[in-house]
Coordinates of C-alpha atoms in Angstrom, one line a residue:
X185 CA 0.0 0.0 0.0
X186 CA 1.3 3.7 -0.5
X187 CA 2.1 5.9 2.0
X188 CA 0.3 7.4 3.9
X189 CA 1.2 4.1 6.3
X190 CA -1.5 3.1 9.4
X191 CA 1.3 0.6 10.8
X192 CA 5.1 -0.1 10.9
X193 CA 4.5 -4.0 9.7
X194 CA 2.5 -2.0 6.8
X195 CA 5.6 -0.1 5.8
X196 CA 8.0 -3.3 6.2
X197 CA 5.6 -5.5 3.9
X198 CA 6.2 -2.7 1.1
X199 CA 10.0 -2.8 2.0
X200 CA 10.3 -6.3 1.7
X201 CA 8.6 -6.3 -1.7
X202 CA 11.1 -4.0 -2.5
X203 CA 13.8 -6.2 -1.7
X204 CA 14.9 -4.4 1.6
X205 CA 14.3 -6.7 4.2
X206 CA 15.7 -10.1 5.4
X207 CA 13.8 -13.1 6.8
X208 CA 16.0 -15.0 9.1
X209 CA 14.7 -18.3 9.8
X210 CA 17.9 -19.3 12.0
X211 CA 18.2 -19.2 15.5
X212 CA 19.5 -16.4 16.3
X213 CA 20.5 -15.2 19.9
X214 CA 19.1 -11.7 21.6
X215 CA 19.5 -12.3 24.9
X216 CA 20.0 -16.4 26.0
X217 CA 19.5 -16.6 29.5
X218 CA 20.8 -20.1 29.6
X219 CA 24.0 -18.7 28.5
X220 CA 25.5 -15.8 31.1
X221 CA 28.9 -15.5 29.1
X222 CA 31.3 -12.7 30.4
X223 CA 30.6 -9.3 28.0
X224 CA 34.1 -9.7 26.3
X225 CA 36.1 -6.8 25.3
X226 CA 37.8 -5.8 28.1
X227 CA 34.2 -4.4 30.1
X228 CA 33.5 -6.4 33.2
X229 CA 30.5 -8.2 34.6
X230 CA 28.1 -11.0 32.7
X231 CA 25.2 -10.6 30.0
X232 CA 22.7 -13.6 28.7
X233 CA 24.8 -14.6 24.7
X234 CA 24.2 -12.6 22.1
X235 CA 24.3 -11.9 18.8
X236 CA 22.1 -8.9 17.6
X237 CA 25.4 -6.6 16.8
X238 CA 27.0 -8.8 15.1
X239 CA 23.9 -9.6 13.0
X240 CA 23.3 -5.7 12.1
X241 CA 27.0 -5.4 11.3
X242 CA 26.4 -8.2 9.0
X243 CA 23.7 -6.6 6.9
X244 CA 26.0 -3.6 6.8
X245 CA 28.3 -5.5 4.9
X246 CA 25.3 -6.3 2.7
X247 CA 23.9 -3.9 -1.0
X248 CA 21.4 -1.6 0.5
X249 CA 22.0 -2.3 4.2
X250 CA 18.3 -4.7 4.4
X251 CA 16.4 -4.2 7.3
X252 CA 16.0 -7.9 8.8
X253 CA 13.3 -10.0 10.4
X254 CA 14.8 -12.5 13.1
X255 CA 11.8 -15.6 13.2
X256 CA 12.7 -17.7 15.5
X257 CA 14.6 -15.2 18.2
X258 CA 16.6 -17.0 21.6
X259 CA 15.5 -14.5 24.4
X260 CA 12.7 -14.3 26.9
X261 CA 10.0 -13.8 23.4
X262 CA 10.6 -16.3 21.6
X263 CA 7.1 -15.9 20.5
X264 CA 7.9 -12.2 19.2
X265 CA 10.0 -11.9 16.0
X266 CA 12.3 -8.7 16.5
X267 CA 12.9 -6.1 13.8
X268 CA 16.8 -5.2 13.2
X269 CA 18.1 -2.6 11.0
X270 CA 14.9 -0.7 10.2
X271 CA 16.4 3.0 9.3
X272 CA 20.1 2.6 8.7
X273 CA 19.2 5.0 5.6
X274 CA 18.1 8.3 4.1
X275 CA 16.5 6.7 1.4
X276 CA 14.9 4.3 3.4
X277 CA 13.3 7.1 5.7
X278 CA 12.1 8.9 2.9
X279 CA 10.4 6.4 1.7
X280 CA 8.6 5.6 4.8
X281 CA 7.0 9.0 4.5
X282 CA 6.3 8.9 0.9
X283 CA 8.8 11.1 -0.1
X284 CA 11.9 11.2 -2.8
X285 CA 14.3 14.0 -1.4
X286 CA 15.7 15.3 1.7
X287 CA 14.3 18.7 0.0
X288 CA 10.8 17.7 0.3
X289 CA 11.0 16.7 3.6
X290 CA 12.4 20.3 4.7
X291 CA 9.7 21.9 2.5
X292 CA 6.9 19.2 4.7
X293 CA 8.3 20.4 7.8
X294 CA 7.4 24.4 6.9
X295 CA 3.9 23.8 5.8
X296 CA 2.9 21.5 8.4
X297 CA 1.8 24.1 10.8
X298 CA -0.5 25.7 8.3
X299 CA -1.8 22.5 7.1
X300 CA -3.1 20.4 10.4
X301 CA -5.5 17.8 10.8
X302 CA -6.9 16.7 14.2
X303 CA -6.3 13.3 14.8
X304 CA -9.2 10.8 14.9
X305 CA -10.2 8.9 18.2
X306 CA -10.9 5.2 17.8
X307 CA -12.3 3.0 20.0
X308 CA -10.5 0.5 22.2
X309 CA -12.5 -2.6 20.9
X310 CA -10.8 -1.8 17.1
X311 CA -7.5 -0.3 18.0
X312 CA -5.1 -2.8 17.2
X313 CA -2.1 -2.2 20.3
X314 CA -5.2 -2.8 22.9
X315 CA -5.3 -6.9 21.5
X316 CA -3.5 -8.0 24.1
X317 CA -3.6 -6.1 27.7
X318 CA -1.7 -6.3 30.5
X319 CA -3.0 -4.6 33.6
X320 CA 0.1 -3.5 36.4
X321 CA -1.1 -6.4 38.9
X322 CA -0.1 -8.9 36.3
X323 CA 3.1 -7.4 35.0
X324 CA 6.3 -9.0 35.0
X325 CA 9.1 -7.1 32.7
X326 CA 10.7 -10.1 32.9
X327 CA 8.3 -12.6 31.4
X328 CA 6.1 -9.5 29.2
X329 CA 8.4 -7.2 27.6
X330 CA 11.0 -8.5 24.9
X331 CA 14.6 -8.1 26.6
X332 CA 17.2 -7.9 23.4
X333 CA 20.7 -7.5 24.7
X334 CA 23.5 -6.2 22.1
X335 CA 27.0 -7.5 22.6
X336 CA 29.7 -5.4 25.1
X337 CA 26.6 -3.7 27.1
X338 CA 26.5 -3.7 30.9
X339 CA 23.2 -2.2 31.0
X340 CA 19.8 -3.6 28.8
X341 CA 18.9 -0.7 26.8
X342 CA 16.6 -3.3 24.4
X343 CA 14.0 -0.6 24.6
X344 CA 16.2 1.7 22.7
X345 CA 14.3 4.1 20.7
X346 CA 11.2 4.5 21.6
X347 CA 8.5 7.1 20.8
X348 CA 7.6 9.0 24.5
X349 CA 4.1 10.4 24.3
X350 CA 3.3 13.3 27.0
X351 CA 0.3 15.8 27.6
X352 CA 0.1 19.5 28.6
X353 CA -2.5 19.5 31.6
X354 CA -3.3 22.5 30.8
X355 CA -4.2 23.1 27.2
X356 CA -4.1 19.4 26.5
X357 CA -1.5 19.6 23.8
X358 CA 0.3 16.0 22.9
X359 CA 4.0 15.9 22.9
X360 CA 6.1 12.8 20.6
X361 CA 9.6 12.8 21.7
X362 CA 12.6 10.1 21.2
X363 CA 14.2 8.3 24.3
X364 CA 16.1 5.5 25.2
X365 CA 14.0 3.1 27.5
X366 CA 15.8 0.4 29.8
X367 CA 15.5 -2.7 31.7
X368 CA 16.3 -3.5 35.5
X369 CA 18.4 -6.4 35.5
X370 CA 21.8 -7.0 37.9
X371 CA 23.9 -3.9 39.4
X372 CA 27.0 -3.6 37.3
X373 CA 26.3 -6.2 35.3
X374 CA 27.4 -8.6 38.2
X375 CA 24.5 -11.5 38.4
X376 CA 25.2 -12.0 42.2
X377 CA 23.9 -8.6 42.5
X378 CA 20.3 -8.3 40.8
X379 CA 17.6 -5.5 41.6
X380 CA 15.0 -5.9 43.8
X381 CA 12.2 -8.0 42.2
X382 CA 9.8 -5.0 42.6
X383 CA 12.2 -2.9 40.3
X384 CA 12.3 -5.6 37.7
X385 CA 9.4 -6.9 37.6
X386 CA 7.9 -3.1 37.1
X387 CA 10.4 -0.3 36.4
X388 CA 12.6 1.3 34.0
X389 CA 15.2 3.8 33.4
X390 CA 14.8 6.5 30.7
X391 CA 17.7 8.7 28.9
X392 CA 15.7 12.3 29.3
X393 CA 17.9 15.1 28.1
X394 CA 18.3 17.6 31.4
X395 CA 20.8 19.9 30.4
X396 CA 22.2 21.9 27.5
X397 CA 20.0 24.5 25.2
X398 CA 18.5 21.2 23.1
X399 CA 16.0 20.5 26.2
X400 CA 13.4 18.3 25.1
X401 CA 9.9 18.3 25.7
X402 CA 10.0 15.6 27.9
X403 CA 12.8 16.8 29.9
X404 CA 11.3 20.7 30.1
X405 CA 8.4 19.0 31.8
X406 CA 9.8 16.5 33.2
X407 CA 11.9 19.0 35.5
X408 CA 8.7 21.1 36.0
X409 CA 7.1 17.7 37.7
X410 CA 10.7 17.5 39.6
X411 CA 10.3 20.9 41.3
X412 CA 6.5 20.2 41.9
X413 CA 7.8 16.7 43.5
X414 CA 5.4 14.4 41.7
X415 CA 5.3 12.1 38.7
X416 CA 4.8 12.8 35.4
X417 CA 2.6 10.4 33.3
X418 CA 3.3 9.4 29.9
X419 CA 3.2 6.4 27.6
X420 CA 6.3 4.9 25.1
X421 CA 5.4 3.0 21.9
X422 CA 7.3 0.8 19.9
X423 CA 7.1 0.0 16.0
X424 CA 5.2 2.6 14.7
X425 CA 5.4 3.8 10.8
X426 CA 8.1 6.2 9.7
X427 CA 6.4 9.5 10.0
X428 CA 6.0 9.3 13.8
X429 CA 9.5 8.2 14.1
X430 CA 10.6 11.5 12.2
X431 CA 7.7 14.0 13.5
X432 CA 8.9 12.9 17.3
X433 CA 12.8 14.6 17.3
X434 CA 11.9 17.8 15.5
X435 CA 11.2 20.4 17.5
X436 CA 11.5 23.7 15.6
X437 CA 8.0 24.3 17.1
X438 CA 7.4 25.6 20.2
X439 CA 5.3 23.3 22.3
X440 CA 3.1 23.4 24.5
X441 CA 2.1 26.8 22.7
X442 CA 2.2 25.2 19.3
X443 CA -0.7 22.7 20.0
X444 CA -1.2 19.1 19.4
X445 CA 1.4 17.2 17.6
X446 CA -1.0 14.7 16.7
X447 CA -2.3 17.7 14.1
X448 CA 0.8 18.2 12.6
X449 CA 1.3 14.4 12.0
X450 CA -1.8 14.6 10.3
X451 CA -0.5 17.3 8.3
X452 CA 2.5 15.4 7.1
X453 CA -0.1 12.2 6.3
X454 CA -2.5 14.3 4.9
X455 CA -5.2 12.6 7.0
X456 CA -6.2 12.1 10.3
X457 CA -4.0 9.7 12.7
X458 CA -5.7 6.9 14.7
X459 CA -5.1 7.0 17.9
X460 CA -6.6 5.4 21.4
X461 CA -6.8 6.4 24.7
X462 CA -4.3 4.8 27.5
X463 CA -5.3 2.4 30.1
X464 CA -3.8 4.0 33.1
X465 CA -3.7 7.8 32.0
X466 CA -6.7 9.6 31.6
X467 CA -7.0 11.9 28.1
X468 CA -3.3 10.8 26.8
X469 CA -3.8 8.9 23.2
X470 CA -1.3 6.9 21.7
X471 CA -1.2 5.8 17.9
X472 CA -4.1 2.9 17.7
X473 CA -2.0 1.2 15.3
X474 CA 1.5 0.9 17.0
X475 CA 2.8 -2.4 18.0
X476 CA 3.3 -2.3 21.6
X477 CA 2.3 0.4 24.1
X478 CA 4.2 1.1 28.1
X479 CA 2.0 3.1 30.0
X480 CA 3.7 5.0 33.6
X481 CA 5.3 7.7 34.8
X482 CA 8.4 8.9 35.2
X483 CA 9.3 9.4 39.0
X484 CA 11.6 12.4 40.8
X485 CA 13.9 9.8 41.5
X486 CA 17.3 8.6 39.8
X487 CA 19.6 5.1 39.2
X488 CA 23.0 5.5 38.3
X489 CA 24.3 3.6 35.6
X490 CA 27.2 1.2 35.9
X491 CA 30.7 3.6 35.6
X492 CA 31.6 1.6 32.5
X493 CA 28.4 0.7 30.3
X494 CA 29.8 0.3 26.6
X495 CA 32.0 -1.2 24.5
X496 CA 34.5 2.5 24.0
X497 CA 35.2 5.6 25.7
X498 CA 32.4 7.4 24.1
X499 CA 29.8 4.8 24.4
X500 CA 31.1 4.4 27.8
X501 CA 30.6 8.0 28.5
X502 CA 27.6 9.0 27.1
X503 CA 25.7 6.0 28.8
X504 CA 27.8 5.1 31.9
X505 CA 28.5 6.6 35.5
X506 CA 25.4 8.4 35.0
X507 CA 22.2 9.2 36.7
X508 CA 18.6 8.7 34.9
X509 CA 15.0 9.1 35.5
X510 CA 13.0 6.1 36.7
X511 CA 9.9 4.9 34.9
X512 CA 7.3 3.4 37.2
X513 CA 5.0 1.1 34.4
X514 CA 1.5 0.8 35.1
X515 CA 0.1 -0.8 32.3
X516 CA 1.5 -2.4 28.6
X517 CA -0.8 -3.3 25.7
X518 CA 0.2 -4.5 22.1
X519 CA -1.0 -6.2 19.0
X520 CA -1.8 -10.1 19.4
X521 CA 1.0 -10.9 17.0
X522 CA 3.4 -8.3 17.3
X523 CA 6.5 -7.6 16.4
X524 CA 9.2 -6.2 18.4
X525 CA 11.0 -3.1 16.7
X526 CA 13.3 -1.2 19.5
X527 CA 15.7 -0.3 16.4
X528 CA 18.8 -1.6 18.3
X529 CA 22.1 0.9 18.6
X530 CA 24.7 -0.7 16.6
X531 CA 28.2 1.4 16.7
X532 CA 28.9 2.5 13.3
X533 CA 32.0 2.3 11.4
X534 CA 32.4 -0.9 9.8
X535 CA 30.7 -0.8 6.5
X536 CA 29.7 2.7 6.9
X537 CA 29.3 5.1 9.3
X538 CA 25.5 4.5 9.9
X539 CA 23.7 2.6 12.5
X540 CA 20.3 0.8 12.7
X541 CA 18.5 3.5 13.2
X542 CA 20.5 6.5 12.6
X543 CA 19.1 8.0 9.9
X544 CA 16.2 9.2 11.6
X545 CA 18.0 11.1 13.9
X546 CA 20.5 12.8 10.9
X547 CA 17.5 13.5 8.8
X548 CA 15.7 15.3 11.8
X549 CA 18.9 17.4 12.4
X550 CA 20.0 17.9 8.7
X551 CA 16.1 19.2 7.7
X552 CA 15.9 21.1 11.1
X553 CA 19.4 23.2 10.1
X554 CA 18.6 23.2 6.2
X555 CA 15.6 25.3 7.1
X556 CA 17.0 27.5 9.9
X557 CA 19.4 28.9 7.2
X558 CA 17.0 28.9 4.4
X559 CA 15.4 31.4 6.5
X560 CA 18.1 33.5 7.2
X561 CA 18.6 33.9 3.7
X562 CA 21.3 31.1 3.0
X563 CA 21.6 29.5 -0.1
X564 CA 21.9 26.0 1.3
X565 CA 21.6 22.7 -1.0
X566 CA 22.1 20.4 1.7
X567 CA 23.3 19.6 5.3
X568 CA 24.9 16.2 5.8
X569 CA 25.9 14.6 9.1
X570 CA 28.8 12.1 8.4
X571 CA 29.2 11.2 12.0
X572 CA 26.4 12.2 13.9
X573 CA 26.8 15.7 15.1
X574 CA 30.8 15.1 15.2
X575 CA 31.0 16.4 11.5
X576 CA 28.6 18.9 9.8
X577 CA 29.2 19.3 6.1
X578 CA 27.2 22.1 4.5
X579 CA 27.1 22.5 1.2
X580 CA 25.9 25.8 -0.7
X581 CA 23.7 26.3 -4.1
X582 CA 26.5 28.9 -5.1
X583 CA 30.0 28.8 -5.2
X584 CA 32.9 31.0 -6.4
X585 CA 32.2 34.0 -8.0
X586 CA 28.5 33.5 -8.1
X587 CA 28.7 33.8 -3.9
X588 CA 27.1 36.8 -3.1
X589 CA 30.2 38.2 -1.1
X590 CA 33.5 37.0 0.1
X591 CA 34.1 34.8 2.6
X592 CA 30.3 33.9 2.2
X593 CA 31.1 30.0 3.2
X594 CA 32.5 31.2 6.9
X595 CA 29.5 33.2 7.4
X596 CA 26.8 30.1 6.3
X597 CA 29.2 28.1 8.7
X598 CA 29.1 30.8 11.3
X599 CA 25.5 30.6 11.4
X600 CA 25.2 27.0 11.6
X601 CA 27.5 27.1 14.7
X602 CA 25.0 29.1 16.2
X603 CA 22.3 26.3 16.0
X604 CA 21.0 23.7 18.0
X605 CA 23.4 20.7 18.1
X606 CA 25.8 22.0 15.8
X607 CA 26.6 25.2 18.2
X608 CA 29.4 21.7 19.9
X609 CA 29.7 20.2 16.6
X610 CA 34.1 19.9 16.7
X611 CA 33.7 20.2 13.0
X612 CA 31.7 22.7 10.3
X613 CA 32.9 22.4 6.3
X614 CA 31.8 24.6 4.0
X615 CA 31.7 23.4 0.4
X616 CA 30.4 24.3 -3.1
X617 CA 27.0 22.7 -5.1
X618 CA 29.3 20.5 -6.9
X619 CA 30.7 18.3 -4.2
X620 CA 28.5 16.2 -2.4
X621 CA 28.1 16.4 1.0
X622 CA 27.5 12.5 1.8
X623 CA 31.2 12.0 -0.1
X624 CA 33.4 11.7 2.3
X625 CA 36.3 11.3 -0.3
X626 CA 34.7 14.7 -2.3
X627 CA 34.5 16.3 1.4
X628 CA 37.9 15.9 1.6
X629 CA 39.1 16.6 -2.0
X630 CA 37.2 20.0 -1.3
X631 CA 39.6 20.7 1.9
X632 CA 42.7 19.8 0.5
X633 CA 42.7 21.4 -2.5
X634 CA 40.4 24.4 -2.4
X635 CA 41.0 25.6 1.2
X636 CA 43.9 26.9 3.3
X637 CA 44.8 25.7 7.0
X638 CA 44.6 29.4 8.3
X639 CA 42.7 31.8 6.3
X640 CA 39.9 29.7 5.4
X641 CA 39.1 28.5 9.0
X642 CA 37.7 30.0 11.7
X643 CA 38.3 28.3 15.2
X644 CA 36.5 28.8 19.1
X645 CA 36.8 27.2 22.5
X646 CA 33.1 28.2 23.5
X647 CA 32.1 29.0 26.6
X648 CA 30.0 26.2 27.0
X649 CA 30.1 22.4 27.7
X650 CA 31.0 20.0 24.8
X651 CA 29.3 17.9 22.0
X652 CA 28.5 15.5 25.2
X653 CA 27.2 17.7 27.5
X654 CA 24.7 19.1 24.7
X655 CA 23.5 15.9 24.2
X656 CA 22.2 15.9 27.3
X657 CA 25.5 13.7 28.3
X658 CA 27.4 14.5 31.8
X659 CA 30.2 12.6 33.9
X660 CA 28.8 12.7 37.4
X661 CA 32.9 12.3 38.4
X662 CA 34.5 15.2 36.7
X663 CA 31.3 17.6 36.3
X664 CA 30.9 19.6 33.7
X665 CA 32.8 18.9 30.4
X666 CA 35.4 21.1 29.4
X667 CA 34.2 24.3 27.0
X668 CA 33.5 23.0 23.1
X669 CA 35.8 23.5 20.4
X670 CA 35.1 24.0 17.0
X671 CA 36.4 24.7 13.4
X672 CA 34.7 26.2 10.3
X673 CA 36.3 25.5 7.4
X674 CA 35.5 27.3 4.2
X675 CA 36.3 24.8 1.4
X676 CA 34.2 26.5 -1.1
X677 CA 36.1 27.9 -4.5
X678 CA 38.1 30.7 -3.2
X679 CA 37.0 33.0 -5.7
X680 CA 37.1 36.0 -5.0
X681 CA 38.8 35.2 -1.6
X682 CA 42.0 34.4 -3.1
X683 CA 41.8 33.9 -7.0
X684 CA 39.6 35.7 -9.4
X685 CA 38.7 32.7 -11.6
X686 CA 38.5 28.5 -10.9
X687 CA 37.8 26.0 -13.4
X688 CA 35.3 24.0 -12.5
X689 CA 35.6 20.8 -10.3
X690 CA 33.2 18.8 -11.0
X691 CA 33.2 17.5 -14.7
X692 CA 35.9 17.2 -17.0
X693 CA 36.9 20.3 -19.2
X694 CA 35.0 20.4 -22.5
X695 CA 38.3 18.9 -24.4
X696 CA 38.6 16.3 -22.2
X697 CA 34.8 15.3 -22.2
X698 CA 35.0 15.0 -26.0
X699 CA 38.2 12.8 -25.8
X700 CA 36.4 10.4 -23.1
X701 CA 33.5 10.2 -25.2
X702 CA 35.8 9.0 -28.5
X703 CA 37.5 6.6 -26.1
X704 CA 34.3 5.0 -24.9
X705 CA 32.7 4.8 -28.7
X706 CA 36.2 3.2 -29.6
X707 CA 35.8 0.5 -27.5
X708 CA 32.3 -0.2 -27.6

């Protein structure tokens, strides 16, 4: 079926048609409890065998990166098949939402708030995530909930990207955010020293952003419930269609003020999304067609990670030796035959730079600072994130002597430095229409060649916390990280910076084209 797509299983039927999906019949391991093997790698502590990072690696290594359906899962689900490596791509993403082009995506995003459509309230007899329900009194987290570990992890983040769903008690105004959702399981990975069977059984951990200027909508209010000293309700799904999964990290909308986000999703769909009340939560609706729903609230109360949760110093930072809010569940419905779809992390960098589910989160970013400089009057092509927020390559729709001014590539980059994530991100380029972005090797050519170590860069120690601590990421040893630092470099043409003419880079020189095309009819 075209877009738009009621469910995530609708959207993965069309992908596998496509060719873009996997069915893995063998047994593969997520999480064997009758294997405790020690984590490997040089972290400490135990983890039930696994295999579910190897597995994405694998079908990195693969033509098109497939998404992959494991059938017959070793874990506490075996009944559940789990979804791996749903949004490792742009493309992919796109397609999800109907779409052919970063470009329409970003012009989407600026017509959704003139264009909404209030969402439509179904009833919990058709609403397909109420099949199955499972009231607090007979919850077990252990037995109900899929628990997928991924190799060289202390802590189970097998909940990892879920969709957090809030409400405004005031003007009743729906928030969809992004989090990582964990699991209870044994203090510092150290099986002799499990949680309470209370905490298990019934509670989780949640990554909430608390610091830095990209507060999230969760965390604004979460810290508002803080200072009140009560919980805050809200509701995380699991496998829902693209759309939602895009909608939920942009935030170039104010919000509560900027109304219901259900009615900009409706926008982007052109129709009215389903969606069903909660159990447990008075007025807060969820998408009727998700795959599984976790209804609680978040308590004003913290567990601290294990000091050393990954498999590298980064990983180990941004999720270890840190402190995070607990979820208290209350209820969890989902479809009678569901899948499970927590789009697993998966470190990038073998195979390409790109994770399970990392495109959604680039795309977000990339459309959200495509649009902020549109508006300042920046001829921008494209942003492109070629490791996360690490490296932001800009590219312009002019270069050289068609730049309005000189040094008009520093000033784009300037302005980008002043935005959202990218005010930490160590690295800005600059470059011309006629490199592409995504190319790390034209990236790079661009540098070399058309830019100079001093006089095309611009370089600050800001006085504010790093890339991690804008993430929302702190050390709870040292404190605060130290101040960011960050480079702009210009690697447009330098004309007129430094030359007043520059043969273009991009396609051979009119001689040479001719010659290329007599060799190629020559040896036809």
């Amino acid at each position: 079926m075209p877009y738009p797509y009621l469910s995530f299983r609708d959207w993965l039927l069309e992908e596998e048609q496509r060719g873009n999906v996997l069915r893995i019949s063998a047994p593969i391991k997520c999480g064997d409890y009758a294997a405790i093997v020690d984590i490997g790698n040089n972290i400490s502590g135990k983890q039930p065998e696994t295999e579910v990072r190897a597995l994405v690696r694998y079908l990195h290594s693969l033509q098109g990166k497939p998404a992959a359906i494991i059938e017959n899962p070793v874990y506490n689900r075996p009944d559940i098949p789990v979804v791996v490596n749903p949004w490792p791509m742009r493309e992919r993403v796109l397609h999800g939402m109907g779409l052919r082009s970063k470009d329409e995506l970003c012009q989407k995003i600026i017509k959704i708030p003139g264009q909404r459509i209030k969402p439509l309230r179904v009833s919990k007899e058709i609403a397909p995530c109420k099949q199955v329900i499972i009231p607090e009194d007979r919850l077990d987290l252990r037995k109900d909930l899929p628990r997928v570990w991924v190799e060289f992890q202390q802590t189970l983040w097998s909940t990892f990207n879920g969709t957090v769903i809030i409400r405004d008690e005031e003007s009743g105004a729906h928030s969809l955010g992004k989090l990582r959702l964990g699991q209870y399981e044994w203090r510092d990975a150290n099986p002799q020293d499990p949680y309470p069977e209370e905490r298990v059984k019934q509670h989780m951990f949640a990554a909430i952003l608390r610091h830095g200027p990209r507060l999230s909508n969760t965390g604004k209010q979460y810290l508002k419930h803080v200072a009140e000293k009560r919980p805050m309700p809200a509701a995380f799904t699991f496998g829902d269609p693209a759309d939602i999964e895009m909608l939920a990290p942009i935030k170039t909308l104010p919000w509560p003020e900027n109304g219901d986000e259900y009615e900009l999703l409706g926008s982007l769909r052109k129709e009215p999304v389903e969606v069903v009340e909660c159990e447990t939560i008075p007025g807060l609706m969820v998408p009727a067609h998700t795959e599984w729903v976790i209804e609680g609230e978040f308590l004003p109360e913290d567990e601290k990670m294990p000091a050393y949760a990954g498999e590298d110093n980064f990983i180990g930072f941004a999720l270890g030796n840190m402190t995070y809010p607990i979820f208290r569940v209350t209820c969890m419905t989902h479809r009678r035959d569901a899948l499970w779809a927590g789009n697993l992390s998966s470190v990038g960098g073998l195979h390409g730079n790109e994770g399970s589910h990392s495109a959604l989160a680039t795309l977000s970013l990339e459309v959200e600072a495509i649009n902020h400089l549109r508006d300042l009057g920046f001829k921008v092509k494209d942003v492109a994130l070629l490791a996360g927020p690490f490296l932001t390559v800009l590219q312009l729709e002019v270069d050289g002597a068609a730049k309005p001014y000189p040094h008009y590539g520093q000033k784009a980059g300037m302005a980008l430095s002043a935005y959202g994530v990218h005010r930490s991100s160590p690295y800005i380029i600059v470059v011309g229409s006629d490199i592409d972005p995504h190319d790390s090797s034209q990236v790079l050519w661009a540098v070399a060649m058309l830019s100079v170590p001093i006089s095309s860069s611009i370089t600050a120690a800001k006085d504010f916390p790093g890339i991690g601590a804008m993430l929302g990421f702190r050390n709870a040893e040292r404190g605060t990280e130290p101040p960011a630092e960050q480079m702009i470099i210009d690697a447009t043409t330098p004309v007129p910076e430094r030359y007043d003419s520059w043969r273009p880079r991009s396609e051979p020189a009119e001689w040479e084209q001719k010659a290329i095309e007599h060799i190629r009819k020559k040896l036809l």
